[in-house]
Each structure stands twice: as structure tokens, then as C-alpha cells.
mmCIF file with all atom_site columns, C-alpha atoms in Angstrom:
data_model
loop_
_atom_site.group_PDB
_atom_site.id
_atom_site.type_symbol
_atom_site.label_atom_id
_atom_site.label_alt_id
_atom_site.label_comp_id
_atom_site.label_asym_id
_atom_site.label_entity_id
_atom_site.label_seq_id
_atom_site.pdbx_PDB_ins_code
_atom_site.Cartn_x
_atom_site.Cartn_y
_atom_site.Cartn_z
_atom_site.occupancy
_atom_site.B_iso_or_equiv
_atom_site.pdbx_formal_charge
_atom_site.auth_seq_id
_atom_site.auth_comp_id
_atom_site.auth_asym_id
_atom_site.auth_atom_id
_atom_site.pdbx_PDB_model_num
ATOM 1   C CA . GLN I 1 1   ? 145.361 77.164 120.782 1.00 0.00 ? 135 GLN I CA 1
ATOM 2   C CA . VAL I 1 2   ? 148.547 77.553 122.209 1.00 0.00 ? 136 VAL I CA 1
ATOM 3   C CA . ARG I 1 3   ? 151.930 75.566 121.661 1.00 0.00 ? 137 ARG I CA 1
ATOM 4   C CA . LEU I 1 4   ? 155.653 75.905 122.437 1.00 0.00 ? 138 LEU I CA 1
ATOM 5   C CA . VAL I 1 5   ? 158.617 74.018 120.166 1.00 0.00 ? 139 VAL I CA 1
ATOM 6   C CA . GLU I 1 6   ? 161.897 73.912 121.381 1.00 0.00 ? 140 GLU I CA 1
ATOM 7   C CA . SER I 1 7   ? 164.237 73.331 119.236 1.00 0.00 ? 141 SER I CA 1
ATOM 8   C CA . GLY I 1 8   ? 168.279 72.963 118.411 1.00 0.00 ? 142 GLY I CA 1
ATOM 9   C CA . GLY I 1 9   ? 169.254 70.586 121.284 1.00 0.00 ? 143 GLY I CA 1
ATOM 10  C CA . GLY I 1 10  ? 172.264 68.365 121.192 1.00 0.00 ? 144 GLY I CA 1
ATOM 11  C CA . SER I 1 11  ? 175.788 67.874 122.321 1.00 0.00 ? 145 SER I CA 1
ATOM 12  C CA . VAL I 1 12  ? 178.634 70.340 122.746 1.00 0.00 ? 146 VAL I CA 1
ATOM 13  C CA . GLN I 1 13  ? 181.714 70.554 124.214 1.00 0.00 ? 147 GLN I CA 1
ATOM 14  C CA . ALA I 1 14  ? 182.628 72.231 127.191 1.00 0.00 ? 148 ALA I CA 1
ATOM 15  C CA . GLY I 1 15  ? 183.059 75.667 126.654 1.00 0.00 ? 149 GLY I CA 1
ATOM 16  C CA . ARG I 1 16  ? 181.424 75.566 123.015 1.00 0.00 ? 150 ARG I CA 1
ATOM 17  C CA . SER I 1 17  ? 178.540 77.875 122.000 1.00 0.00 ? 151 SER I CA 1
ATOM 18  C CA . LEU I 1 18  ? 174.239 76.538 121.316 1.00 0.00 ? 152 LEU I CA 1
ATOM 19  C CA . THR I 1 19  ? 171.317 78.573 120.509 1.00 0.00 ? 153 THR I CA 1
ATOM 20  C CA . LEU I 1 20  ? 168.261 76.921 121.172 1.00 0.00 ? 154 LEU I CA 1
ATOM 21  C CA . SER I 1 21  ? 164.819 78.326 119.975 1.00 0.00 ? 155 SER I CA 1
ATOM 22  C CA . CYS I 1 22  ? 161.269 77.909 120.513 1.00 0.00 ? 156 CYS I CA 1
ATOM 23  C CA . GLU I 1 23  ? 158.455 78.518 117.844 1.00 0.00 ? 157 GLU I CA 1
ATOM 24  C CA . VAL I 1 24  ? 155.464 79.680 119.905 1.00 0.00 ? 158 VAL I CA 1
ATOM 25  C CA . SER I 1 25  ? 152.005 80.285 118.642 1.00 0.00 ? 159 SER I CA 1
ATOM 26  C CA . GLY I 1 26  ? 148.240 80.832 120.669 1.00 0.00 ? 160 GLY I CA 1
ATOM 27  C CA . TYR I 1 27  ? 149.568 83.763 121.570 1.00 0.00 ? 161 TYR I CA 1
ATOM 28  C CA . THR I 1 28  ? 148.566 87.125 120.522 1.00 0.00 ? 162 THR I CA 1
ATOM 29  C CA . ARG I 1 29  ? 149.403 91.052 121.816 1.00 0.00 ? 163 ARG I CA 1
ATOM 30  C CA . ASN I 1 30  ? 151.373 91.283 125.179 1.00 0.00 ? 164 ASN I CA 1
ATOM 31  C CA . TYR I 1 31  ? 153.019 87.880 126.339 1.00 0.00 ? 165 TYR I CA 1
ATOM 32  C CA . CYS I 1 32  ? 155.375 86.847 128.408 1.00 0.00 ? 166 CYS I CA 1
ATOM 33  C CA . MET I 1 33  ? 157.974 83.752 127.545 1.00 0.00 ? 167 MET I CA 1
ATOM 34  C CA . GLY I 1 34  ? 160.345 82.438 129.167 1.00 0.00 ? 168 GLY I CA 1
ATOM 35  C CA . TRP I 1 35  ? 163.339 79.681 128.972 1.00 0.00 ? 169 TRP I CA 1
ATOM 36  C CA . PHE I 1 36  ? 163.658 77.220 132.120 1.00 0.00 ? 170 PHE I CA 1
ATOM 37  C CA . ARG I 1 37  ? 166.066 74.159 132.872 1.00 0.00 ? 171 ARG I CA 1
ATOM 38  C CA . GLN I 1 38  ? 166.062 71.211 135.135 1.00 0.00 ? 172 GLN I CA 1
ATOM 39  C CA . THR I 1 39  ? 169.608 69.919 135.407 1.00 0.00 ? 173 THR I CA 1
ATOM 40  C CA . PRO I 1 40  ? 170.168 66.492 137.183 1.00 0.00 ? 174 PRO I CA 1
ATOM 41  C CA . GLY I 1 41  ? 169.480 66.730 140.963 1.00 0.00 ? 175 GLY I CA 1
ATOM 42  C CA . LYS I 1 42  ? 168.099 69.787 140.822 1.00 0.00 ? 176 LYS I CA 1
ATOM 43  C CA . GLU I 1 43  ? 164.374 71.259 140.159 1.00 0.00 ? 177 GLU I CA 1
ATOM 44  C CA . ARG I 1 44  ? 163.296 72.624 137.498 1.00 0.00 ? 178 ARG I CA 1
ATOM 45  C CA . GLU I 1 45  ? 164.639 76.323 137.446 1.00 0.00 ? 179 GLU I CA 1
ATOM 46  C CA . GLY I 1 46  ? 163.815 79.768 135.285 1.00 0.00 ? 180 GLY I CA 1
ATOM 47  C CA . VAL I 1 47  ? 167.163 81.126 133.313 1.00 0.00 ? 181 VAL I CA 1
ATOM 48  C CA . ALA I 1 48  ? 165.463 84.133 131.605 1.00 0.00 ? 182 ALA I CA 1
ATOM 49  C CA . ARG I 1 49  ? 162.260 85.646 130.636 1.00 0.00 ? 183 ARG I CA 1
ATOM 50  C CA . ILE I 1 50  ? 160.955 88.876 128.416 1.00 0.00 ? 184 ILE I CA 1
ATOM 51  C CA . ASN I 1 51  ? 157.923 90.658 128.041 1.00 0.00 ? 185 ASN I CA 1
ATOM 52  C CA . ILE I 1 52  ? 156.520 90.578 124.277 1.00 0.00 ? 186 ILE I CA 1
ATOM 53  C CA . PRO I 1 53  ? 156.555 92.858 122.598 1.00 0.00 ? 187 PRO I CA 1
ATOM 54  C CA . SER I 1 54  ? 157.846 95.570 124.815 1.00 0.00 ? 188 SER I CA 1
ATOM 55  C CA . GLY I 1 55  ? 160.872 92.940 125.210 1.00 0.00 ? 189 GLY I CA 1
ATOM 56  C CA . GLY I 1 56  ? 162.135 94.330 128.963 1.00 0.00 ? 190 GLY I CA 1
ATOM 57  C CA . THR I 1 57  ? 164.146 90.947 129.629 1.00 0.00 ? 191 THR I CA 1
ATOM 58  C CA . THR I 1 58  ? 164.949 89.212 133.197 1.00 0.00 ? 192 THR I CA 1
ATOM 59  C CA . TYR I 1 59  ? 167.759 86.535 133.754 1.00 0.00 ? 193 TYR I CA 1
ATOM 60  C CA . ALA I 1 60  ? 168.705 84.779 136.776 1.00 0.00 ? 194 ALA I CA 1
ATOM 61  C CA . ASP I 1 61  ? 171.692 85.505 138.295 1.00 0.00 ? 195 ASP I CA 1
ATOM 62  C CA . PHE I 1 62  ? 173.234 82.285 137.679 1.00 0.00 ? 196 PHE I CA 1
ATOM 63  C CA . VAL I 1 63  ? 173.423 83.049 134.525 1.00 0.00 ? 197 VAL I CA 1
ATOM 64  C CA . LYS I 1 64  ? 176.129 85.599 134.873 1.00 0.00 ? 198 LYS I CA 1
ATOM 65  C CA . GLY I 1 65  ? 176.189 86.986 131.051 1.00 0.00 ? 199 GLY I CA 1
ATOM 66  C CA . ARG I 1 66  ? 176.396 83.178 129.248 1.00 0.00 ? 200 ARG I CA 1
ATOM 67  C CA . PHE I 1 67  ? 172.989 83.513 127.963 1.00 0.00 ? 201 PHE I CA 1
ATOM 68  C CA . SER I 1 68  ? 171.203 85.531 126.408 1.00 0.00 ? 202 SER I CA 1
ATOM 69  C CA . VAL I 1 69  ? 167.538 85.763 125.052 1.00 0.00 ? 203 VAL I CA 1
ATOM 70  C CA . SER I 1 70  ? 166.502 87.258 121.386 1.00 0.00 ? 204 SER I CA 1
ATOM 71  C CA . ARG I 1 71  ? 163.164 87.619 119.866 1.00 0.00 ? 205 ARG I CA 1
ATOM 72  C CA . ASP I 1 72  ? 162.423 86.908 116.054 1.00 0.00 ? 206 ASP I CA 1
ATOM 73  C CA . GLY I 1 73  ? 158.723 88.906 115.696 1.00 0.00 ? 207 GLY I CA 1
ATOM 74  C CA . ALA I 1 74  ? 158.540 87.561 112.426 1.00 0.00 ? 208 ALA I CA 1
ATOM 75  C CA . LYS I 1 75  ? 159.036 84.337 113.321 1.00 0.00 ? 209 LYS I CA 1
ATOM 76  C CA . ASN I 1 76  ? 156.997 84.464 116.557 1.00 0.00 ? 210 ASN I CA 1
ATOM 77  C CA . THR I 1 77  ? 160.535 82.843 118.103 1.00 0.00 ? 211 THR I CA 1
ATOM 78  C CA . LEU I 1 78  ? 162.398 83.219 121.086 1.00 0.00 ? 212 LEU I CA 1
ATOM 79  C CA . ASP I 1 79  ? 165.728 82.261 120.754 1.00 0.00 ? 213 ASP I CA 1
ATOM 80  C CA . LEU I 1 80  ? 168.245 80.991 123.953 1.00 0.00 ? 214 LEU I CA 1
ATOM 81  C CA . THR I 1 81  ? 171.730 81.378 123.318 1.00 0.00 ? 215 THR I CA 1
ATOM 82  C CA . LEU I 1 82  ? 173.934 79.960 126.005 1.00 0.00 ? 216 LEU I CA 1
ATOM 83  C CA . ARG I 1 83  ? 177.655 80.364 125.213 1.00 0.00 ? 217 ARG I CA 1
ATOM 84  C CA . LYS I 1 84  ? 181.055 78.780 127.304 1.00 0.00 ? 218 LYS I CA 1
ATOM 85  C CA . LEU I 1 85  ? 178.509 75.659 128.655 1.00 0.00 ? 219 LEU I CA 1
ATOM 86  C CA . GLN I 1 86  ? 179.817 73.412 131.375 1.00 0.00 ? 220 GLN I CA 1
ATOM 87  C CA . SER I 1 87  ? 179.552 70.209 132.490 1.00 0.00 ? 221 SER I CA 1
ATOM 88  C CA . GLU I 1 88  ? 176.928 71.907 134.805 1.00 0.00 ? 222 GLU I CA 1
ATOM 89  C CA . ASP I 1 89  ? 174.593 73.313 132.063 1.00 0.00 ? 223 ASP I CA 1
ATOM 90  C CA . SER I 1 90  ? 173.736 69.737 131.075 1.00 0.00 ? 224 SER I CA 1
ATOM 91  C CA . GLY I 1 91  ? 170.009 68.786 131.500 1.00 0.00 ? 225 GLY I CA 1
ATOM 92  C CA . MET I 1 92  ? 166.501 69.735 129.417 1.00 0.00 ? 226 MET I CA 1
ATOM 93  C CA . TYR I 1 93  ? 165.572 73.140 128.412 1.00 0.00 ? 227 TYR I CA 1
ATOM 94  C CA . TYR I 1 94  ? 162.065 74.123 128.697 1.00 0.00 ? 228 TYR I CA 1
ATOM 95  C CA . CYS I 1 95  ? 160.066 76.859 127.088 1.00 0.00 ? 229 CYS I CA 1
ATOM 96  C CA . ALA I 1 96  ? 157.455 78.616 128.515 1.00 0.00 ? 230 ALA I CA 1
ATOM 97  C CA . ALA I 1 97  ? 154.704 81.274 127.888 1.00 0.00 ? 231 ALA I CA 1
ATOM 98  C CA . ALA I 1 98  ? 152.032 82.901 129.851 1.00 0.00 ? 232 ALA I CA 1
ATOM 99  C CA . ALA I 1 99  ? 149.288 85.858 128.744 1.00 0.00 ? 233 ALA I CA 1
ATOM 100 C CA . GLY I 1 100 ? 150.338 89.084 130.022 1.00 0.00 ? 234 GLY I CA 1
ATOM 101 C CA . TRP I 1 101 ? 153.206 90.986 131.566 1.00 0.00 ? 235 TRP I CA 1
ATOM 102 C CA . CYS I 1 102 ? 155.720 88.745 132.926 1.00 0.00 ? 236 CYS I CA 1
ATOM 103 C CA . ASN I 1 103 ? 155.106 87.314 136.749 1.00 0.00 ? 237 ASN I CA 1
ATOM 104 C CA . GLY I 1 104 ? 158.050 86.215 138.020 1.00 0.00 ? 238 GLY I CA 1
ATOM 105 C CA . TRP I 1 105 ? 158.968 82.953 136.883 1.00 0.00 ? 239 TRP I CA 1
ATOM 106 C CA . ALA I 1 106 ? 154.822 82.190 136.578 1.00 0.00 ? 240 ALA I CA 1
ATOM 107 C CA . PHE I 1 107 ? 154.593 80.274 133.341 1.00 0.00 ? 241 PHE I CA 1
ATOM 108 C CA . GLY I 1 108 ? 150.898 78.380 132.386 1.00 0.00 ? 242 GLY I CA 1
ATOM 109 C CA . ASP I 1 109 ? 152.216 77.208 129.208 1.00 0.00 ? 243 ASP I CA 1
ATOM 110 C CA . TRP I 1 110 ? 154.970 74.951 128.303 1.00 0.00 ? 244 TRP I CA 1
ATOM 111 C CA . GLY I 1 111 ? 156.899 73.266 125.376 1.00 0.00 ? 245 GLY I CA 1
ATOM 112 C CA . GLN I 1 112 ? 158.286 69.317 125.915 1.00 0.00 ? 246 GLN I CA 1
ATOM 113 C CA . GLY I 1 113 ? 161.736 70.787 126.694 1.00 0.00 ? 247 GLY I CA 1
ATOM 114 C CA . ILE I 1 114 ? 164.827 69.536 124.759 1.00 0.00 ? 248 ILE I CA 1
ATOM 115 C CA . GLN I 1 115 ? 167.780 68.169 126.198 1.00 0.00 ? 249 GLN I CA 1
ATOM 116 C CA . VAL I 1 116 ? 171.333 69.910 126.373 1.00 0.00 ? 250 VAL I CA 1
ATOM 117 C CA . THR I 1 117 ? 174.595 67.768 127.123 1.00 0.00 ? 251 THR I CA 1
ATOM 118 C CA . VAL I 1 118 ? 177.447 69.107 127.644 1.00 0.00 ? 252 VAL I CA 1
ATOM 119 C CA . SER I 1 119 ? 180.564 66.900 127.398 1.00 0.00 ? 253 SER I CA 1
ATOM 120 C CA . SER I 1 120 ? 184.479 67.793 128.641 1.00 0.00 ? 254 SER I CA 1
#
């Protein structure tokens, strides 16, 4: 059974950093994991995705080096580190996964999401 559980969200001041973590279970061999976000007034958008176990990573254009993902194979987690946070980064962040190689931003399994609030 596939399960994705996000953690690490919360409130942070603008300019600071925050790390979100996603623990995945139910996947074996090669699969794709990703992070998405939905900010107020906008549709959900992809932030980053990574092929596992190859490690090939793709970031959305808006990330511009501020965010990064890292995987812990032993813990089956994918972390998303958010740096130089701005109020516009506030929203719900979601972890997602799909079997096989990453296929754009198409994912079939989703976590519940976690709130990130950036105060100025």
C-alpha cells in the first residue's frame, strides 16, 4: 500500500529557511517522487521531481536555486529545503510519487499536504 506523509511545515519569517520531509512507503525499484505547492489564488504547481534511484532531478523555473531536494534512501524520505522564503511562498506543499521514470509532472499518489506560512 502506497503512503506518503509530509512533515516539517509551519510558520517562518521571511528570509529564513525551512525543510519539509516526505516519507514514502509502498514503492520499490524505480519510481519518481516530487514536491508540489498550491499558493493562494493559484493552481497547484510542481516544485521539483527526482528519479529514484538514479537521482536525476528537475526543478521548476520559479525555484531559481532557492529550493533543493535531497533523498535519504535508508529512511525512504525526500526532503525539500526552502531557502530565502518570501510571503509568496506561503501555501500548501504536497509530496507525490509515481511508479517508473518521471513523466513530466504526472503523479498518481499524493500526500495530505502540509502548510507553510511565511510572515514578513
